[in-house]
mmCIF file of C-alpha atoms and ligand atoms in Angstrom:
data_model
loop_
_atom_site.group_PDB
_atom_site.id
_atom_site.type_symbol
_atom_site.label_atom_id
_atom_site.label_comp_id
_atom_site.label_asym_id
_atom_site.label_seq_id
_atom_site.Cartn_x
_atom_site.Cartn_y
_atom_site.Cartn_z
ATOM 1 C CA UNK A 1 0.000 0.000 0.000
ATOM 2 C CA UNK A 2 1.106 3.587 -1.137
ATOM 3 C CA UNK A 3 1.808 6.212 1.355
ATOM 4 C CA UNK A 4 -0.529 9.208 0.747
ATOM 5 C CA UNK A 5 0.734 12.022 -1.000
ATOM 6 C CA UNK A 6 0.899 15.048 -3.092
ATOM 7 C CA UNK A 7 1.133 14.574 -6.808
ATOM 8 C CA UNK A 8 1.450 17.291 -9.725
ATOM 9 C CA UNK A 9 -0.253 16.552 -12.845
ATOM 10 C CA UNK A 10 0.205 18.957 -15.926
ATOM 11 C CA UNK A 11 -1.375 19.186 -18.495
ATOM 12 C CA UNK A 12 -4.049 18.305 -15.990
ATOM 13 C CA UNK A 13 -7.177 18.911 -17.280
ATOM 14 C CA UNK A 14 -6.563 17.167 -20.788
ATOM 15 C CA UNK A 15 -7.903 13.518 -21.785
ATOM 16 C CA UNK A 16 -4.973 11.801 -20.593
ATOM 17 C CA UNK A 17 -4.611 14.526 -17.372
ATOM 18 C CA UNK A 18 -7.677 14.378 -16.604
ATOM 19 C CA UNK A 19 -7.712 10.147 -15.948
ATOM 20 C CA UNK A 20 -4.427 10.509 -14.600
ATOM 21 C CA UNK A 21 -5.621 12.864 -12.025
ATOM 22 C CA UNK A 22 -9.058 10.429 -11.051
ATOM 23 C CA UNK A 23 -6.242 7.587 -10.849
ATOM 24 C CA UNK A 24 -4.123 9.079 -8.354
ATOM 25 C CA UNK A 25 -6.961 10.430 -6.217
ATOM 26 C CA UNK A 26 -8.397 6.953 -6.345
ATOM 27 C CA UNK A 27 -5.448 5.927 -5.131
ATOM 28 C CA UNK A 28 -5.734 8.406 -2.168
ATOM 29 C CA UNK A 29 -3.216 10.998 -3.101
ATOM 30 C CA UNK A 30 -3.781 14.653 -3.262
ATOM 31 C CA UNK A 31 -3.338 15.701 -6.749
ATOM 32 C CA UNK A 32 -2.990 19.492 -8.060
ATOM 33 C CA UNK A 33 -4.121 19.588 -11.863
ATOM 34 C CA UNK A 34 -1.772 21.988 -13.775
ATOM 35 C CA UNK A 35 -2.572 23.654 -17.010
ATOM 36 C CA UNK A 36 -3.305 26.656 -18.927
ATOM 37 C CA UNK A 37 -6.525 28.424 -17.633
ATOM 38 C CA UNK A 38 -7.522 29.421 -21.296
ATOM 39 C CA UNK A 39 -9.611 26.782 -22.602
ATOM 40 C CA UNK A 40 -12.855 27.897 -20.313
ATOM 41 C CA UNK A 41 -14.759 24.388 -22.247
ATOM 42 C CA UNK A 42 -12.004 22.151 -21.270
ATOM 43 C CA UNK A 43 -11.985 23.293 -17.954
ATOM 44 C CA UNK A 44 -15.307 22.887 -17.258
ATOM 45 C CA UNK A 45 -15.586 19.084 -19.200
ATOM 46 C CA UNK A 46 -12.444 18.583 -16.745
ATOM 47 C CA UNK A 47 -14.642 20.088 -13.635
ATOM 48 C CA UNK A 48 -17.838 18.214 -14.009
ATOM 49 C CA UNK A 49 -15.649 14.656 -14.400
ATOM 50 C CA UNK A 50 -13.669 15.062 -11.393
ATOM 51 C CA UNK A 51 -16.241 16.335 -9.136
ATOM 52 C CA UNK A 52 -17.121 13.834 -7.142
ATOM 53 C CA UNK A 53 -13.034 13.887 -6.153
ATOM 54 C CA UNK A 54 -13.132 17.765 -5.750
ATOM 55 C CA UNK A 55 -11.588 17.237 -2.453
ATOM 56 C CA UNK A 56 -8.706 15.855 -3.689
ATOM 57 C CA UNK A 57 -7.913 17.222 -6.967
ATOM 58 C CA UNK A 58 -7.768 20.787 -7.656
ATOM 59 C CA UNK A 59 -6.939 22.639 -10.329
ATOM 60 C CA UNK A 60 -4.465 25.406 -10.653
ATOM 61 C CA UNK A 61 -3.248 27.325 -13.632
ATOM 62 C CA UNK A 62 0.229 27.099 -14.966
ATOM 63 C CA UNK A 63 2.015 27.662 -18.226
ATOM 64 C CA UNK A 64 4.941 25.125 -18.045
ATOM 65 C CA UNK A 65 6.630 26.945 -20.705
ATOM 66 C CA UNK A 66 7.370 29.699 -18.107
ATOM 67 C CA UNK A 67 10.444 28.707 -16.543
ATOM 68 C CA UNK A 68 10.719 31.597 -13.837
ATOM 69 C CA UNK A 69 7.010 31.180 -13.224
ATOM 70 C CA UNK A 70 7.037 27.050 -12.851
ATOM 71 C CA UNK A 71 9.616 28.206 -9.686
ATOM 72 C CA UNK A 72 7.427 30.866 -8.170
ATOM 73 C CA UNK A 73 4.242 28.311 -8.572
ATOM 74 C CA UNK A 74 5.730 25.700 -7.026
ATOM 75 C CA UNK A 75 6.861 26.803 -4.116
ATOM 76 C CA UNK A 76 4.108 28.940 -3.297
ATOM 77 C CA UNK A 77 1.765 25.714 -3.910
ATOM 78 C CA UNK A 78 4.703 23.539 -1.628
ATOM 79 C CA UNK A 79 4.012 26.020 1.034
ATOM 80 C CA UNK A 80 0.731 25.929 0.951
ATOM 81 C CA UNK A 81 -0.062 22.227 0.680
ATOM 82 C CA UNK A 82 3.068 20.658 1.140
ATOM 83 C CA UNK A 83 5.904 18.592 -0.254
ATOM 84 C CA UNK A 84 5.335 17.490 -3.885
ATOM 85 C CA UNK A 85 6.090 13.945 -4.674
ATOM 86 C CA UNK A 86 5.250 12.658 -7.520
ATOM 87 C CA UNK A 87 5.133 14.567 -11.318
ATOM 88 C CA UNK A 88 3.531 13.456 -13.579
ATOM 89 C CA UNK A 89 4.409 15.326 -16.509
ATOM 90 C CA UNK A 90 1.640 15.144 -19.090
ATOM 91 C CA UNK A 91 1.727 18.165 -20.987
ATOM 92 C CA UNK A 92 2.388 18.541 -24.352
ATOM 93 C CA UNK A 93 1.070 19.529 -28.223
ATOM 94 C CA UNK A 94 1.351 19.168 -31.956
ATOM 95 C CA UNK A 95 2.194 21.246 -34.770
ATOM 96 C CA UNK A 96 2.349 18.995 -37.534
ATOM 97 C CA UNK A 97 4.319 20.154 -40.777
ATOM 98 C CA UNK A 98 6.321 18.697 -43.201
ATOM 99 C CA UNK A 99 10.184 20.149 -42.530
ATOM 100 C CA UNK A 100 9.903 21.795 -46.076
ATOM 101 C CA UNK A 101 6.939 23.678 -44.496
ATOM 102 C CA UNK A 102 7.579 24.149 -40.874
ATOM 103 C CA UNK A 103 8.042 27.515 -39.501
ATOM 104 C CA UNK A 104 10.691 28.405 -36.532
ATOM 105 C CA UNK A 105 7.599 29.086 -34.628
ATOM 106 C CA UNK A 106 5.829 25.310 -34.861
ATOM 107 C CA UNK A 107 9.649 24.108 -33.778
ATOM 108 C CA UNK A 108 9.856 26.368 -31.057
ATOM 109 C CA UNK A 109 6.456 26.157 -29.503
ATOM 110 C CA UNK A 110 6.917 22.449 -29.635
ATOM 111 C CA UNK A 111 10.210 22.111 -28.522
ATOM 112 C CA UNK A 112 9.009 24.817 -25.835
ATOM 113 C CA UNK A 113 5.985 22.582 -24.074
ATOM 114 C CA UNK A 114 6.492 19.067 -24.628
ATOM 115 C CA UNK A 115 10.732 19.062 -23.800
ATOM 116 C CA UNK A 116 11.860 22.442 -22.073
ATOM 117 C CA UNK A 117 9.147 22.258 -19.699
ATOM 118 C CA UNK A 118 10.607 18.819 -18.108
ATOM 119 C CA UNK A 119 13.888 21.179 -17.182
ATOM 120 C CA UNK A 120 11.835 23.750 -15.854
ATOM 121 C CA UNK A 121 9.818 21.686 -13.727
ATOM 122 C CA UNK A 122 12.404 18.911 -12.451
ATOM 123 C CA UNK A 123 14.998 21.935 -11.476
ATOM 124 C CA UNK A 124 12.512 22.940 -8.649
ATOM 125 C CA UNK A 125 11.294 19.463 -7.760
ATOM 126 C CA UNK A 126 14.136 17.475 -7.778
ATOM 127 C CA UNK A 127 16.698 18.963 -5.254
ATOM 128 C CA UNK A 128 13.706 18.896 -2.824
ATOM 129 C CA UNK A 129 13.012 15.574 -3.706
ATOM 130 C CA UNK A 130 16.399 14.487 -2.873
ATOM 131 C CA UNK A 131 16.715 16.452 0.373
ATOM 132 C CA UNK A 132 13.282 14.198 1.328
ATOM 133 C CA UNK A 133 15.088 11.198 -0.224
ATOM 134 C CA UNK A 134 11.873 10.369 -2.085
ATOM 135 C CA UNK A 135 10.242 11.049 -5.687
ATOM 136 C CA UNK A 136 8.229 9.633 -8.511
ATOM 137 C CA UNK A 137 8.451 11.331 -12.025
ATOM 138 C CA UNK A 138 6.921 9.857 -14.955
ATOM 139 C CA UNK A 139 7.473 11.687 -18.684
ATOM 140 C CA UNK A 140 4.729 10.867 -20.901
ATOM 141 C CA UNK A 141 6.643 10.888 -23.685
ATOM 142 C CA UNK A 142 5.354 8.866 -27.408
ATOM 143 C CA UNK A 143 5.356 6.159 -29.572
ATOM 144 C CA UNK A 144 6.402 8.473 -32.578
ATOM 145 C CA UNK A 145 9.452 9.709 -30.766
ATOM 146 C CA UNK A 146 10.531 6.158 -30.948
ATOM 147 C CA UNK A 147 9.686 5.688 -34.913
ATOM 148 C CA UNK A 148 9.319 9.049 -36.074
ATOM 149 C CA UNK A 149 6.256 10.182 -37.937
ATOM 150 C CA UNK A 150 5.657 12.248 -40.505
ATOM 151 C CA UNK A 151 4.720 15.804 -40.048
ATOM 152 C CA UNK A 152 6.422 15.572 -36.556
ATOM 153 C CA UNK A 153 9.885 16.289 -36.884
ATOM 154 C CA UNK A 154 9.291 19.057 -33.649
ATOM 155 C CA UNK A 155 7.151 16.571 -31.808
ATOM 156 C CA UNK A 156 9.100 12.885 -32.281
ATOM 157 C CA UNK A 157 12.265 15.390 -31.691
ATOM 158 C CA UNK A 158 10.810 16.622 -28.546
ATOM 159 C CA UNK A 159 9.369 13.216 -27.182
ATOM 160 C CA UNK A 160 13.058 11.413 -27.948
ATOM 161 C CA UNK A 161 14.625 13.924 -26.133
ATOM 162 C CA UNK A 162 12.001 13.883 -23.337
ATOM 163 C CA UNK A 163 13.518 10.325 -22.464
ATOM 164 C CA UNK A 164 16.920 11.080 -23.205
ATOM 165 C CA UNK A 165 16.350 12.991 -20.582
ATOM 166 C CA UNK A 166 14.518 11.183 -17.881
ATOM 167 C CA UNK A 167 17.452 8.647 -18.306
ATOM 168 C CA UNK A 168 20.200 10.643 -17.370
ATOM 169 C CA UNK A 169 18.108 12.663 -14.575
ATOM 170 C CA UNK A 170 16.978 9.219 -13.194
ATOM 171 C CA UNK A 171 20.943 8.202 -12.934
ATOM 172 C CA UNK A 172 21.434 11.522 -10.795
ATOM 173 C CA UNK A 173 18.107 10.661 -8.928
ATOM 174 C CA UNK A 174 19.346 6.665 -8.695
ATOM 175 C CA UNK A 175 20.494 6.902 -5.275
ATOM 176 C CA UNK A 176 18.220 9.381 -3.751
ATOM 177 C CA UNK A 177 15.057 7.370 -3.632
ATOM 178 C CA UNK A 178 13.453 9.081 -6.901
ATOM 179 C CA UNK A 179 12.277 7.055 -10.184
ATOM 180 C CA UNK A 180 12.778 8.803 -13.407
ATOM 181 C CA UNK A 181 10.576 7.175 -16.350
ATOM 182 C CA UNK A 182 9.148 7.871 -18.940
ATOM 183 C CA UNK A 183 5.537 6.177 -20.972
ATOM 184 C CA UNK A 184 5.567 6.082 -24.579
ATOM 185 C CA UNK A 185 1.438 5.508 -25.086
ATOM 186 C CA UNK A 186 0.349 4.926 -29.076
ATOM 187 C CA UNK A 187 -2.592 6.526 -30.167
ATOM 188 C CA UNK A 188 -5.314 7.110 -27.298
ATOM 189 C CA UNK A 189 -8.703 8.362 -27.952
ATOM 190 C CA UNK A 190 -8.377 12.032 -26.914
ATOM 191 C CA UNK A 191 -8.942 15.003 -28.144
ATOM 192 C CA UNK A 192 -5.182 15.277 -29.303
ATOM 193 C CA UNK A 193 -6.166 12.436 -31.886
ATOM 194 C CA UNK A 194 -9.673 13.356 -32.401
ATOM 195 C CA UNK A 195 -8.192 16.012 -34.496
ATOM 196 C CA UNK A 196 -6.653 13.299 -36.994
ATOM 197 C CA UNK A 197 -8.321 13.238 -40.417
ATOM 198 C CA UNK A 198 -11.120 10.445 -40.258
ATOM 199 C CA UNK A 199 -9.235 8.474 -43.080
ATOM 200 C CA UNK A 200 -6.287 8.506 -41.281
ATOM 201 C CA UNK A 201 -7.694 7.630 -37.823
ATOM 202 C CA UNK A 202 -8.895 4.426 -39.701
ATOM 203 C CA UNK A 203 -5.562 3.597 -41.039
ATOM 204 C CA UNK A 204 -3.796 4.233 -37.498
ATOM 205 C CA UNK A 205 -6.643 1.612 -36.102
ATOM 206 C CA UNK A 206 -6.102 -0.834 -38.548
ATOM 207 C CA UNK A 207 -2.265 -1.110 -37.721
ATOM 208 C CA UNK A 208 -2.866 -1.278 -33.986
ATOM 209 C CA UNK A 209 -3.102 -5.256 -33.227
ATOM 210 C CA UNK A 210 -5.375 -4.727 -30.800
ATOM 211 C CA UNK A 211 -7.790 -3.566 -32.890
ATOM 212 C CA UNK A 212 -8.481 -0.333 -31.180
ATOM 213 C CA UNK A 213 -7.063 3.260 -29.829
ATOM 214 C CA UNK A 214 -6.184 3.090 -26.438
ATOM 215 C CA UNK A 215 -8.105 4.733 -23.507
ATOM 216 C CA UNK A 216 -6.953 7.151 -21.292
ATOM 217 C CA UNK A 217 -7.335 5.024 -18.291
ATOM 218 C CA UNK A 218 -4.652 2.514 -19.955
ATOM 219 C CA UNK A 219 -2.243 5.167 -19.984
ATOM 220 C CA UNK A 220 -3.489 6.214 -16.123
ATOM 221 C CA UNK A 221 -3.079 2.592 -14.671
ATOM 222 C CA UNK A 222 0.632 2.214 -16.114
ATOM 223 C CA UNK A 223 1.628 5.737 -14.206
ATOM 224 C CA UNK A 224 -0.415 4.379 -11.066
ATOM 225 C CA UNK A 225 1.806 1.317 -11.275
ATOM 226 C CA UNK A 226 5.226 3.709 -12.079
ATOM 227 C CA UNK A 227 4.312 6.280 -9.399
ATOM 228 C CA UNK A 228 3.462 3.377 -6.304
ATOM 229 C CA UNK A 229 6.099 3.169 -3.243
ATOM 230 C CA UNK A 230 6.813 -0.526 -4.488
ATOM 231 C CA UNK A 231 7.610 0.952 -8.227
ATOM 232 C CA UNK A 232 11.332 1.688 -6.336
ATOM 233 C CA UNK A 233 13.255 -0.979 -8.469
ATOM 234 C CA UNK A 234 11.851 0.596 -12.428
ATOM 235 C CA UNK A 235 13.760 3.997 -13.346
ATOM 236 C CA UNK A 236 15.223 5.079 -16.521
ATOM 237 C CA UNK A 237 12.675 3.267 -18.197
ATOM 238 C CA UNK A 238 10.293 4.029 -21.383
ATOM 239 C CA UNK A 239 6.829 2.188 -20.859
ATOM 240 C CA UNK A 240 5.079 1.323 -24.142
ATOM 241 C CA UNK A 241 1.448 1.161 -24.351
ATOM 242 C CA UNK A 242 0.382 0.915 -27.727
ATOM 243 C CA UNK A 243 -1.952 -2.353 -28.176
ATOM 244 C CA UNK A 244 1.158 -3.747 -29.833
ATOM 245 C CA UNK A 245 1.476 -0.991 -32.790
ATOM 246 C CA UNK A 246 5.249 -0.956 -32.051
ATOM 247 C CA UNK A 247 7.391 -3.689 -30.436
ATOM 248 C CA UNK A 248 11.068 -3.176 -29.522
ATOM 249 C CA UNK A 249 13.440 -5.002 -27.245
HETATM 250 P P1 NAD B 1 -4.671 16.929 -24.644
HETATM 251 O O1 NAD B 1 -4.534 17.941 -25.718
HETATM 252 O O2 NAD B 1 -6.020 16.440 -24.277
HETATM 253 O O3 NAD B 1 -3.918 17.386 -23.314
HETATM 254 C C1 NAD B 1 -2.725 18.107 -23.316
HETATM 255 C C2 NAD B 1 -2.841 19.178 -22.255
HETATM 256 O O4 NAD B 1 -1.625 19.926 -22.206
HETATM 257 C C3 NAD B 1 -3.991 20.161 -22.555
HETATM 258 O O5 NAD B 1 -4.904 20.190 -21.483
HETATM 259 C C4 NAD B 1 -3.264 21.482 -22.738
HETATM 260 O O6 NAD B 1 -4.003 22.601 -22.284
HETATM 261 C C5 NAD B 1 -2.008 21.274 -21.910
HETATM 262 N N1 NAD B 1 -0.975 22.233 -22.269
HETATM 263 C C6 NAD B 1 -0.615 22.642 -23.508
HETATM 264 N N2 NAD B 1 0.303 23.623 -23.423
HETATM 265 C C7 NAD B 1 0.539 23.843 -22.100
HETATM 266 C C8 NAD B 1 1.369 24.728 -21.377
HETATM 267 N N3 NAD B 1 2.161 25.612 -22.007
HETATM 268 N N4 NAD B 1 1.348 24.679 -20.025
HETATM 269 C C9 NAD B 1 0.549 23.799 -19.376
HETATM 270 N N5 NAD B 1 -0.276 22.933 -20.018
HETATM 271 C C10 NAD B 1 -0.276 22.961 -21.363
HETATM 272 O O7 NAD B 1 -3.766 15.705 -25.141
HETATM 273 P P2 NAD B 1 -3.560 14.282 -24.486
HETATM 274 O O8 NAD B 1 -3.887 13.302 -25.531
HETATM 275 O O9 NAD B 1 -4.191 14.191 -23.140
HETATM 276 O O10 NAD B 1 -1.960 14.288 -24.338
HETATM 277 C C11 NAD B 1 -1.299 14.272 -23.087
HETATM 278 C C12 NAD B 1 0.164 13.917 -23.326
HETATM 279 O O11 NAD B 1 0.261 12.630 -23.915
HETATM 280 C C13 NAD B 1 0.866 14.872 -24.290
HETATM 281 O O12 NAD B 1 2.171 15.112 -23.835
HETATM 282 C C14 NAD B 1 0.897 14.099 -25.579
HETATM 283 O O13 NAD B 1 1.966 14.486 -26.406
HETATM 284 C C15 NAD B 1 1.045 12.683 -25.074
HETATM 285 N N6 NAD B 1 0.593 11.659 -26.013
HETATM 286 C C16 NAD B 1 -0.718 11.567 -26.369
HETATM 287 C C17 NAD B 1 -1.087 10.582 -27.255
HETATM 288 C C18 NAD B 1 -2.515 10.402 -27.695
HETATM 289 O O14 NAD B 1 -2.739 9.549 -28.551
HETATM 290 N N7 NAD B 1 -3.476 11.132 -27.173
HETATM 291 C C19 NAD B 1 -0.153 9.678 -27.759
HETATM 292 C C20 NAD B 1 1.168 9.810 -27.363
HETATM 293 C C21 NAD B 1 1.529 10.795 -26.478
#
C-alpha cells in the first residue's frame, strides 16, 4: 500500500490529465491539476468529471513553458499544501508540418511545451526531492518519438529527447530514492487524436493489433503502477502502451 501524497499533474485537465488525475486520487493521493486556464470548455468538461473527487484534486493554472514562473508556482503551492512527490508530466502539443513547411515558430512552440518544460519543472522538484530522499516522475513521452512520424519532426524530436532525458536525470536521482521514467502511449482516444483526419484515424486503427485506440485510463493505470512506493526498483525506463502498434526489445 502507497503512502498518501501530493502529486502534480500537468497538463491536468486534458484527456490523458484528466484520468491521470481520477487515478491518483483513487489511489488516495492529493493531486494538483496543472494547465493553462484558457480553454474555459475544457476546464469545465475537466470540472464536471472530477467532481465527485473535488476534495482531492484541484486545479491550478500554470504555463509550463514559463520557466521563472514554474519556480514561483511551485513553491508557493509547496508552502501551501506541502511537499510534492510525484510529477507526472503530461503536458504537451502538436504542430504537424512537413520540414519543407515548418516555420521556426511550430519548432519552437513544440520544442518549448512538450521538452523544455521537463527542465523547468524537475529543477525545482528534484533537489527537494532528494533532500526528502523520495520522488516519482513519470514523462509521458510517445510512440512516434521512438519511430518518427511524418509531419512531426518538432514533436518525435521533442518526445526522444524527453527520455533522453529522464534517463540521465533518473541516474542523478538513482540513489536518492526518486524514479525517473518515462511512458511512450500509441494513439489514445483524446482530443489530441480526435483532431486526426477520419481516413487517417482508420488507417492508425487498422495497424494497432489490438484492434483499437487506447483509452486514457490505460495510460493512467501504467503511471499508477510507475508512481506506487513498491515501483522503487523501475527507473530510466520508457513504458510502451500501444496495443502492440510498435514492439522493440
Ligand atoms: P490533450 O490535448 O487532451 O492534453 C494536453 C494538455 O496539455 C492540454 O490540457 C493542454 O491545455 C495542456 N498544455 C498545452 N500547453 C501547455 C502549457 N504551455 N502549459 C501547461 N499545459 C499545457 O492531449 P492528451 O492526448 O491528453 O496528451 C497528453 C500527453 O500525452 C501529451 O504530452 C501528448 O503528447 C502525449 N501523447 C498523447 C497521445 C494520444 O494519442 N493522445 C499519444 C502519445 C503521447
Amino acid at each position: 500500500m502507497s503512502t498518501s501524497r501530493l502529486a502534480l499533474v500537468t497538463g491536468g485537465i486534458g484527456g490523458l490529465g484528466t484520468a491521470i488525475c481520477l487515478r491518483l486520487s483513487e489511489l488516495g493521493h492529493r493531486v494538483i491539476a496543472a494547465d493553462l486556464d484558457a480553454r474555459a470548455d475544457a476546464l469545465a468538461r475537466f470540472h464536471e468529471r472530477t467532481r465527485a473527487q473535488a476534495t482531492s484534486i484541484q486545479f491550478r493554472a500554470l504555463d509550463v513553458t514559463d520557466h521563472d514562473r514554474c519556480r514561483e508556482q511551485l513553491t508557493a503551492w509547496e508552502e501551501e499544501l506541502g511537499p510534492i512527490d510525484i510529477l507526472v508530466h503530461a503536458a504537451g502539443i502538436t504542430r504537424d508540418q512537413t520540414l519543407r513547411k515548418m516555420t521556426l515558430e511550430a519548432w519552437r512552440e513544440v520544442l518549448a511545451v512538450d521538452l523544455d518544460s521537463a527542465f523547468h519543472l524537475c529543477r525545482h522538484l528534484v533537489p527537494r526531492m532528494m533532500e526528502r530522499g523520495f520522488g516519482r516522475i513519470v514523462h509521458i513521452s510517445s510512440v512516434n518519438g521512438q519511430t518518427g512520424q511524418f509531419g512531426q519532426t518538432n514533436y518525435a524530436a521533442a518526445k526522444a529527447g524527453l527520455h533522453g532525458f529522464t534517463m540521465s536525470l533518473a541516474r542523478e536521482c538513482a540513489r536518492h530514492g526518486i524514479t525517473v521514467n518515462s511512458i511512450a502511449p500509441g494513439y489514445i482516444d483524446t482530443d489530441m487524436t480526435r483532431a486526426i483526419r477520419e481516413d487517417i484515424r482508420e488507417r492508425i486503427v487498422a495497424s494497432i493489433p489490438v484492434g483499437r485506440m487506447g483509452r486514457p485510463e490505460d495510460i493512467a493505470r501504467t503511471v499508477a503502477f510507475l508512481c506506487a512506493d513498491e515501483a522503487d526498483f523501475i527507473t530510466g525506463a520508457l513504458i510502451p502502451v500501444n496495443g502492440g502498434q510498435f514492439m522493440s526489445f
